[in-house]
Coordinates of C-alpha atoms (C1' of nucleotides) in Angstrom, one line a residue:
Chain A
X1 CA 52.2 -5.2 -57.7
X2 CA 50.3 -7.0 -55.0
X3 CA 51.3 -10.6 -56.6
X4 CA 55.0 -9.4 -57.2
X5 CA 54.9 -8.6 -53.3
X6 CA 52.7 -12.0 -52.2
X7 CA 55.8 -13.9 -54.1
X8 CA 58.7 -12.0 -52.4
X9 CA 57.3 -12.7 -49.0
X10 CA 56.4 -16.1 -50.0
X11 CA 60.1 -17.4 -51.3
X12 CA 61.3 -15.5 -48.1
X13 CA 59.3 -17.9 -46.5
X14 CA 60.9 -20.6 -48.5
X15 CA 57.4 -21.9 -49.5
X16 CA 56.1 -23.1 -52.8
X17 CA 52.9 -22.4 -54.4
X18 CA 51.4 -25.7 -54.1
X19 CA 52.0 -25.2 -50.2
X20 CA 51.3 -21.5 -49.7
X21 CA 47.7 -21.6 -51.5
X22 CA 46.9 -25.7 -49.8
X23 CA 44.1 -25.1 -48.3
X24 CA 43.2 -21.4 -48.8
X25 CA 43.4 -21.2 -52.9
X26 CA 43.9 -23.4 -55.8
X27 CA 47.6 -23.4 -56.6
X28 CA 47.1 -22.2 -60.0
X29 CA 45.4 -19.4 -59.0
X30 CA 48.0 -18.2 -56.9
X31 CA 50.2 -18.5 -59.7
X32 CA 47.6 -16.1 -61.3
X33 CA 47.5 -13.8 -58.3
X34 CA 51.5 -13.1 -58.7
X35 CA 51.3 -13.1 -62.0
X36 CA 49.2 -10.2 -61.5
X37 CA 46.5 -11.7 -63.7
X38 CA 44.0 -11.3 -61.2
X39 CA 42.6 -9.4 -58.7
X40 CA 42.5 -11.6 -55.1
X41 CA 39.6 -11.2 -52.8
X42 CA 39.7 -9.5 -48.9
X43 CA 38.8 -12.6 -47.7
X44 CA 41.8 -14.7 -49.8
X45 CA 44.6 -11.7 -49.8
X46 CA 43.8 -12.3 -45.5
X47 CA 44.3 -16.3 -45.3
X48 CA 47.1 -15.7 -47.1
X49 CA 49.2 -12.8 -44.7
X50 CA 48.1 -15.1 -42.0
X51 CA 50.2 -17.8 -43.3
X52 CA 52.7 -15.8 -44.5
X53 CA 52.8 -14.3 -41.3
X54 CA 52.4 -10.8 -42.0
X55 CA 50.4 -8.2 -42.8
X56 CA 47.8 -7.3 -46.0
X57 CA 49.2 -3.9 -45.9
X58 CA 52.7 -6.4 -46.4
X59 CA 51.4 -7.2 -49.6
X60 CA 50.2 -3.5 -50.7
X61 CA 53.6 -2.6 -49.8
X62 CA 55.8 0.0 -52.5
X63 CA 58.0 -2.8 -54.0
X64 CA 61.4 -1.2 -53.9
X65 CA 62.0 1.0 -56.9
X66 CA 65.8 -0.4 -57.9
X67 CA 65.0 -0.2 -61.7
X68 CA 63.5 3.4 -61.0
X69 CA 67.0 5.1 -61.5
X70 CA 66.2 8.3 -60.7
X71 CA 67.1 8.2 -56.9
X72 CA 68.1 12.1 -57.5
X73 CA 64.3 12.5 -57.4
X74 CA 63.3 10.4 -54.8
X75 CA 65.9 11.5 -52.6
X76 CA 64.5 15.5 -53.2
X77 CA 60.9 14.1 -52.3
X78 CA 61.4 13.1 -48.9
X79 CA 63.2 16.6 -48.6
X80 CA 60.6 18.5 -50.0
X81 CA 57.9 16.4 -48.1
X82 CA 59.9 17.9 -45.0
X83 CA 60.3 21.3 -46.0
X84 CA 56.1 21.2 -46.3
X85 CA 55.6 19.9 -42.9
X86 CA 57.7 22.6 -41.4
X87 CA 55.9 25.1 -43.6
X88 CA 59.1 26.2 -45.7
X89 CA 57.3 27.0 -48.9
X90 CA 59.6 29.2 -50.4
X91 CA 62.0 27.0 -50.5
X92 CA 59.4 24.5 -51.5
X93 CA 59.4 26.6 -54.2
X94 CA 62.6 25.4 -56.1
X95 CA 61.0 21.6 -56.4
X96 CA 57.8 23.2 -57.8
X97 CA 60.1 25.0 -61.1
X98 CA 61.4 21.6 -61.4
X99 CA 58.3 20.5 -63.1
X100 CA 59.3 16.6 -61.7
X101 CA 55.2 15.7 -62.1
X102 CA 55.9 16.1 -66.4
X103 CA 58.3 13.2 -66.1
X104 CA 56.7 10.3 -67.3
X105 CA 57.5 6.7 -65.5
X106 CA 57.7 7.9 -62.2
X107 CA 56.2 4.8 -60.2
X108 CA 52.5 6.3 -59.2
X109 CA 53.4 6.3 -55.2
X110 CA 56.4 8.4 -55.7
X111 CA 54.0 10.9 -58.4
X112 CA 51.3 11.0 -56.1
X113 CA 54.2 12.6 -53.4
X114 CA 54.8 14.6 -55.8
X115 CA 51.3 15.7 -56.3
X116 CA 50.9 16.0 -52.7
X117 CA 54.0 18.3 -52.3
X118 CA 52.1 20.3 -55.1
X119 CA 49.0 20.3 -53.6
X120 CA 50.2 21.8 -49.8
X121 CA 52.4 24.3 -51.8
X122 CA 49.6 25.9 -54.2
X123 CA 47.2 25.8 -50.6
X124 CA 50.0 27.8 -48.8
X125 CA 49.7 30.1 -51.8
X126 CA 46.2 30.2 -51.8
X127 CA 45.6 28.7 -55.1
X128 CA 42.3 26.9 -54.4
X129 CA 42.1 25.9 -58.3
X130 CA 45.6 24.0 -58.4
X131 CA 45.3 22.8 -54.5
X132 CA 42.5 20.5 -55.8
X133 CA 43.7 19.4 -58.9
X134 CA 47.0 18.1 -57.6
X135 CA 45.0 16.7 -54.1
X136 CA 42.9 14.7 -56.3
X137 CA 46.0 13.6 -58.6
X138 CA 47.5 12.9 -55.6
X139 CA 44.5 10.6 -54.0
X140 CA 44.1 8.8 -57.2
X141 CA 47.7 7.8 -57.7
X142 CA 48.5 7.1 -53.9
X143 CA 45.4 4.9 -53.3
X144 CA 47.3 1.9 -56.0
X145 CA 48.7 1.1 -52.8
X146 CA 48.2 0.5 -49.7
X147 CA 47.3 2.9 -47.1
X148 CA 50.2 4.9 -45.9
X149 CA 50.9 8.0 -44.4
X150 CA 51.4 9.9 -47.5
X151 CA 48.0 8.4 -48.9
X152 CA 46.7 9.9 -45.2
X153 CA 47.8 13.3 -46.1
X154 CA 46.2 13.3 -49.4
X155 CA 43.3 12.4 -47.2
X156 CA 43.6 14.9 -44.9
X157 CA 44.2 17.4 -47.2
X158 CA 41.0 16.5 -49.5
X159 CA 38.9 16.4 -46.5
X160 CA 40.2 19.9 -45.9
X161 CA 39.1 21.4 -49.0
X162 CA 35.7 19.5 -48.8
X163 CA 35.1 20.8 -45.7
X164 CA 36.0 24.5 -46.6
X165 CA 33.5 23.8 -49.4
X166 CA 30.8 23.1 -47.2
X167 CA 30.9 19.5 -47.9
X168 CA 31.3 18.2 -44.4
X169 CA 29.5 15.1 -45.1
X170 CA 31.9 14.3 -47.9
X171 CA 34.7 14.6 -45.9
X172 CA 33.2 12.4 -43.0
X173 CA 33.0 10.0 -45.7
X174 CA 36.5 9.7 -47.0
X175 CA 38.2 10.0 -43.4
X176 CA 35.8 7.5 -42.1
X177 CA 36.7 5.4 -44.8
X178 CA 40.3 5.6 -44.5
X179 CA 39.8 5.5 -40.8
X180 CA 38.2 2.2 -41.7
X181 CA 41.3 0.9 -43.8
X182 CA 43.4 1.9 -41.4
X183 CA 42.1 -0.1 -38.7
X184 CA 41.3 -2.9 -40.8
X185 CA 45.0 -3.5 -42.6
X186 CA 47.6 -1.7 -41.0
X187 CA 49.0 -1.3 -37.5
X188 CA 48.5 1.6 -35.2
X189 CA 50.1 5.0 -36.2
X190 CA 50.4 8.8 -36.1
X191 CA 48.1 8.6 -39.3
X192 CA 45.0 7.2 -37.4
X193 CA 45.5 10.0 -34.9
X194 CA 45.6 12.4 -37.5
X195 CA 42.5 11.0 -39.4
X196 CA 40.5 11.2 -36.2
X197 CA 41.6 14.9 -34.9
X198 CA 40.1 15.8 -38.3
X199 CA 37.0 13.6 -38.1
X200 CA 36.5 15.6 -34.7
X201 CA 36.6 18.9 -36.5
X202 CA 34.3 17.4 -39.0
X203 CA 31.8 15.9 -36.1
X204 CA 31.9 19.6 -34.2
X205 CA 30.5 21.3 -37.4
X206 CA 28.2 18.8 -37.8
X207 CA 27.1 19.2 -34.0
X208 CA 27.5 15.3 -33.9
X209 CA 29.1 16.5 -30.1
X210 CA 29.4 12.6 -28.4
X211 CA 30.3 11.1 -32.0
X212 CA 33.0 14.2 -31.5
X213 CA 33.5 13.4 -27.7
X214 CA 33.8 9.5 -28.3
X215 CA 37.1 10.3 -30.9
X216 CA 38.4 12.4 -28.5
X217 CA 38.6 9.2 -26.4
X218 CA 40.0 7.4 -28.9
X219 CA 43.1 9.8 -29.5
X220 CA 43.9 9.4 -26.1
X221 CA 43.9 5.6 -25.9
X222 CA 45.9 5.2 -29.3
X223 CA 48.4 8.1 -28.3
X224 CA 49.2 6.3 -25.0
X225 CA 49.2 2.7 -27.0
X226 CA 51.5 4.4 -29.0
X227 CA 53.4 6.1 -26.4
X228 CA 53.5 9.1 -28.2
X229 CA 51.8 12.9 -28.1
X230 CA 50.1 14.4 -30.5
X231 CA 48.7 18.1 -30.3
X232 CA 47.5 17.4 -26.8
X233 CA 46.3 21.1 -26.2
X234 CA 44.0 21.2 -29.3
X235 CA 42.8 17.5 -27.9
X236 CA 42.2 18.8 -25.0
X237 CA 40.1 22.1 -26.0
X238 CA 38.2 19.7 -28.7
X239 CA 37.5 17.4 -25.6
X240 CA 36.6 20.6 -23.4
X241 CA 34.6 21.6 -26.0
X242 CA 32.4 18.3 -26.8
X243 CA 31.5 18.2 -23.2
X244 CA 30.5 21.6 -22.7
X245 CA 28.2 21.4 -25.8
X246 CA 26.8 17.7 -24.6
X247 CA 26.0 20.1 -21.3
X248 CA 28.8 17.9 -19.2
X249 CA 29.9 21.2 -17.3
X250 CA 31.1 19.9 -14.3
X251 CA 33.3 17.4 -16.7
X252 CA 34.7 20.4 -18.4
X253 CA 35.4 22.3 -15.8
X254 CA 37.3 19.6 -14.1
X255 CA 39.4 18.7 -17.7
X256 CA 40.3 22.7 -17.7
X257 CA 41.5 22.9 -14.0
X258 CA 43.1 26.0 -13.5
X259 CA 44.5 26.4 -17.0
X260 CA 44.9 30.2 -16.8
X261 CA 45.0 30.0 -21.4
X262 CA 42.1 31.8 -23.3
X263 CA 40.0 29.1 -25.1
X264 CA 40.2 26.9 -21.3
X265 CA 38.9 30.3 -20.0
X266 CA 36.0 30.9 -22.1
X267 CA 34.6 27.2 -21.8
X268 CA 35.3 27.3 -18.1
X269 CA 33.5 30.7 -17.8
X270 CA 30.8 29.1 -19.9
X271 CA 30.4 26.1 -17.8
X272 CA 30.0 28.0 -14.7
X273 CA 27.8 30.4 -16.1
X274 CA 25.5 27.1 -16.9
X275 CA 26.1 25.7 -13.6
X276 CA 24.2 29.2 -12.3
X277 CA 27.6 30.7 -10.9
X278 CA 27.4 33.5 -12.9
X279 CA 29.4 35.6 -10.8
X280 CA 32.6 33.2 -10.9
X281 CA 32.0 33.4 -14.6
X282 CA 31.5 37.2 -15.1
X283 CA 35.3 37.3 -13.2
X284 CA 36.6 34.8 -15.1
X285 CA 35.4 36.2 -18.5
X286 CA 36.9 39.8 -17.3
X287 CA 39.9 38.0 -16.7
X288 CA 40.3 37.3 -20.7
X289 CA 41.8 39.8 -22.7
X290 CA 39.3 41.0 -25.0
X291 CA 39.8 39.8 -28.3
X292 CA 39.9 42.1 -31.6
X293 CA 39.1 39.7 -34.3
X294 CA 39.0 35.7 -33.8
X295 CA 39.5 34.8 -30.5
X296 CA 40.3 31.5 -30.9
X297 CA 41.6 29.0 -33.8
X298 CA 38.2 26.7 -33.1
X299 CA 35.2 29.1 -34.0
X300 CA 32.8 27.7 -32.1
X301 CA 34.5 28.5 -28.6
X302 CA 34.5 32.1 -30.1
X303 CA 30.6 31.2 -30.3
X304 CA 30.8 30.4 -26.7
X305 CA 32.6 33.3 -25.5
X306 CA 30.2 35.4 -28.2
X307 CA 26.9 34.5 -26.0
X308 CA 28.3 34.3 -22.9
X309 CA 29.6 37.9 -23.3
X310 CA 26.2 38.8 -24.6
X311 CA 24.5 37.2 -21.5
X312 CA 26.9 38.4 -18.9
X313 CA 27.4 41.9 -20.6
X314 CA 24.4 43.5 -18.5
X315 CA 25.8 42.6 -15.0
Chain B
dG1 C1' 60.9 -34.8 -61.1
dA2 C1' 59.6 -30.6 -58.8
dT3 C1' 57.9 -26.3 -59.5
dA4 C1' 55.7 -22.7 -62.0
dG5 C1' 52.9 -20.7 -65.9
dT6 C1' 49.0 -20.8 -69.3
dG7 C1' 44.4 -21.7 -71.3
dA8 C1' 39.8 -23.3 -71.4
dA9 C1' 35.6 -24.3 -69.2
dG10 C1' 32.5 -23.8 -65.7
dG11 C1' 30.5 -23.1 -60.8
dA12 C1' 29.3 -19.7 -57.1
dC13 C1' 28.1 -15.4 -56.0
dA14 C1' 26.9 -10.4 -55.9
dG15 C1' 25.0 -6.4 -58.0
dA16 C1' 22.3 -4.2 -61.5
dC17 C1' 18.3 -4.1 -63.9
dC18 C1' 13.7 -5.3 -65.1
dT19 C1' 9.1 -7.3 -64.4
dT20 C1' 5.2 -8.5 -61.6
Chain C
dA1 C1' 8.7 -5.6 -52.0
dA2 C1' 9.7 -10.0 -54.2
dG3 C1' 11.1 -12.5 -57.9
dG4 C1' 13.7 -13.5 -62.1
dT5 C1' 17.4 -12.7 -65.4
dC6 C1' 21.7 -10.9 -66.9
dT7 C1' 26.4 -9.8 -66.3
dG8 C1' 30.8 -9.5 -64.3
dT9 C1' 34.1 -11.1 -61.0
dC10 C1' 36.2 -14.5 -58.2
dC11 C1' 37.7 -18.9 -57.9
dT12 C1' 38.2 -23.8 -59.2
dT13 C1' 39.6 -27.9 -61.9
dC14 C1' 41.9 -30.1 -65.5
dA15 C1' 45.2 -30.5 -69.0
dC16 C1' 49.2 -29.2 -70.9
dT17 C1' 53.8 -26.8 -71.4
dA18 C1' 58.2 -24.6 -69.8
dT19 C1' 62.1 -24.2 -66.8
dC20 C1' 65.4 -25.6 -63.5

DNA sequence: GATAGTGAAGGACAGACCTT
DNA sequence: AAGGTCTGTCCTTCACTATC
């Protein structure tokens, strides 16, 4: 697939072999690369983009699917992949009777969406057992390419599961890794944000706080690279939350300002309390509604609000 | 003739494994 | 730990053939 691509871009280029490889390759092994005989280094697959002005992840590319007829299919993928984000899954439902992952010849990209569409649904429904079969399925057939942003969310979702197993280190390991490809062969995206928000998670139940802290920087800087925003309120209480628990209080209080929401409460009560003004933190902790169950979505600021109310309780 | 494909032989290198 | 050996992979060169 990678050769098939490295010879597209190469007659687009109106080069021959003798003058794309002169210098980098021998010309007859080029001819083997896009014959798909042999696998190409890093190091070769690199000289090569650059000359061919473009990217590796250019190369790694899905090759349009023209003899894969079945555009019915791929059509009610990218509809499906939308109902999922938006968390429609009984309608998701309909594309899971179809049974489209028992059709044999579907290109692996387009199965491992498939898979992936699978894998969110059975989560949704809480079928841990068929969540990971179809996230793996997924991973294995979406990693033949290159690294795109459905072979991110069969990253994210895998790290997911790992973590709920306990296996945080595991899931360090695969979004650091992908974090790494990333970086390495494609441009800047959503998909590196979302790769790091979860590292964070991952980093704040490993109490690796200023690894944790020093993502939270990163988000930032790609998100306004990118001009875009990206669940800048969870940043923000991930952020808050790093520097309260790397004992930056006064940093924290100034990143919550005024912010009059729960979670920015808690950590600024907290700080205050730490920065001996216990009375401005009592008033600010009676100020929060007291919760019932969770308090918040991140469990360790319900740590934080659990001891500060257990230190504060006897004034 | 220019360009591309194939096969054989072999060098360079890295990783695995074993011995000292 | 340091070394030697083995093995597999990447890559080259050379010679030849096929296609346009």
């Amino acid at each position: 697939m990678i050769g098939q691509r490295i010879k597209e871009i190469r007659n687009n280029n109106n080069l021959t072999q003798e003058e794309l490889a002169d210098g980098i390759i021998s010309r007859t092994y080029l001819s083997l690369i896009e014959k798909g005989t042999v696998q190409p280094s890093t190091n070769v697959l690199v000289k090569l983009s650059k000359r061919l002005n473009c990217t590796v992840n250019d190369f790694m590319a899905e090759v349009s699917h023209f003899k894969y007829n079945n555009f019915e299919i791929l059509r009610e993928i990218g509809h499906y992949e939308l109902k999922v984000d938006n968390e429609d899954y009984e309608i998701v439902k309909h594309f899971i009777d179809k049974e489209y992952e028992q059709i044999e010849d579907v290109p692996l990209p387009d199965s491992g969406r498939i898979h992936l569409i699978y894998a969110r649904y059975f989560k949704f429904k809480g079928d841990l057992k068929r969540t990971k079969l179809h996230t793996d399925k997924a991973l294995q057939k979406l990693s033949t390419i290159a690294v795109n942003q459905h072979y991110v969310n069969a990253v994210l979702l895998k790290s997911e599961l790992l973590a709920e197993d306990g296996e945080t280190d595991a899931a360090i390991d695969i979004l650091e890794e992908t974090v790494y490809l990333t970086t390495k062969f494609g441009e800047l995206n959503i998909s590196d944000i979302k790769l790091r928000f979860a590292l964070v998670k991952c980093y704040i139940i490993f109490k690796q706080y200023y690894t944790a802290y020093r993502l939270t920087t990163d988000i930032k800087q790609i998100s306004s690279r990118l001009n875009i925003t990206y669940k800048e309120e969870k940043l923000k209480k991930y952020e808050m939350l790093t520097l309260v628990k790397l004992g930056k209080y006064k940093d924290a209080l100034e990143l919550a300002g005024d912010s009059s929401e729960t979670d920015a409460g808690i950590m600024r009560a907290y700080s205050l309390w730490q920065l001996d003004k216990v009375k401005e933190a009592d008033q600010l902790l009676k100020a929060i509604p007291a919760p019932d169950k969770e308090i918040s979505s991140i469990p360790q600021i319900s740590g934080l609000y659990k001891e500060l109310t257990g230190r504060l309780g006897g004034l």
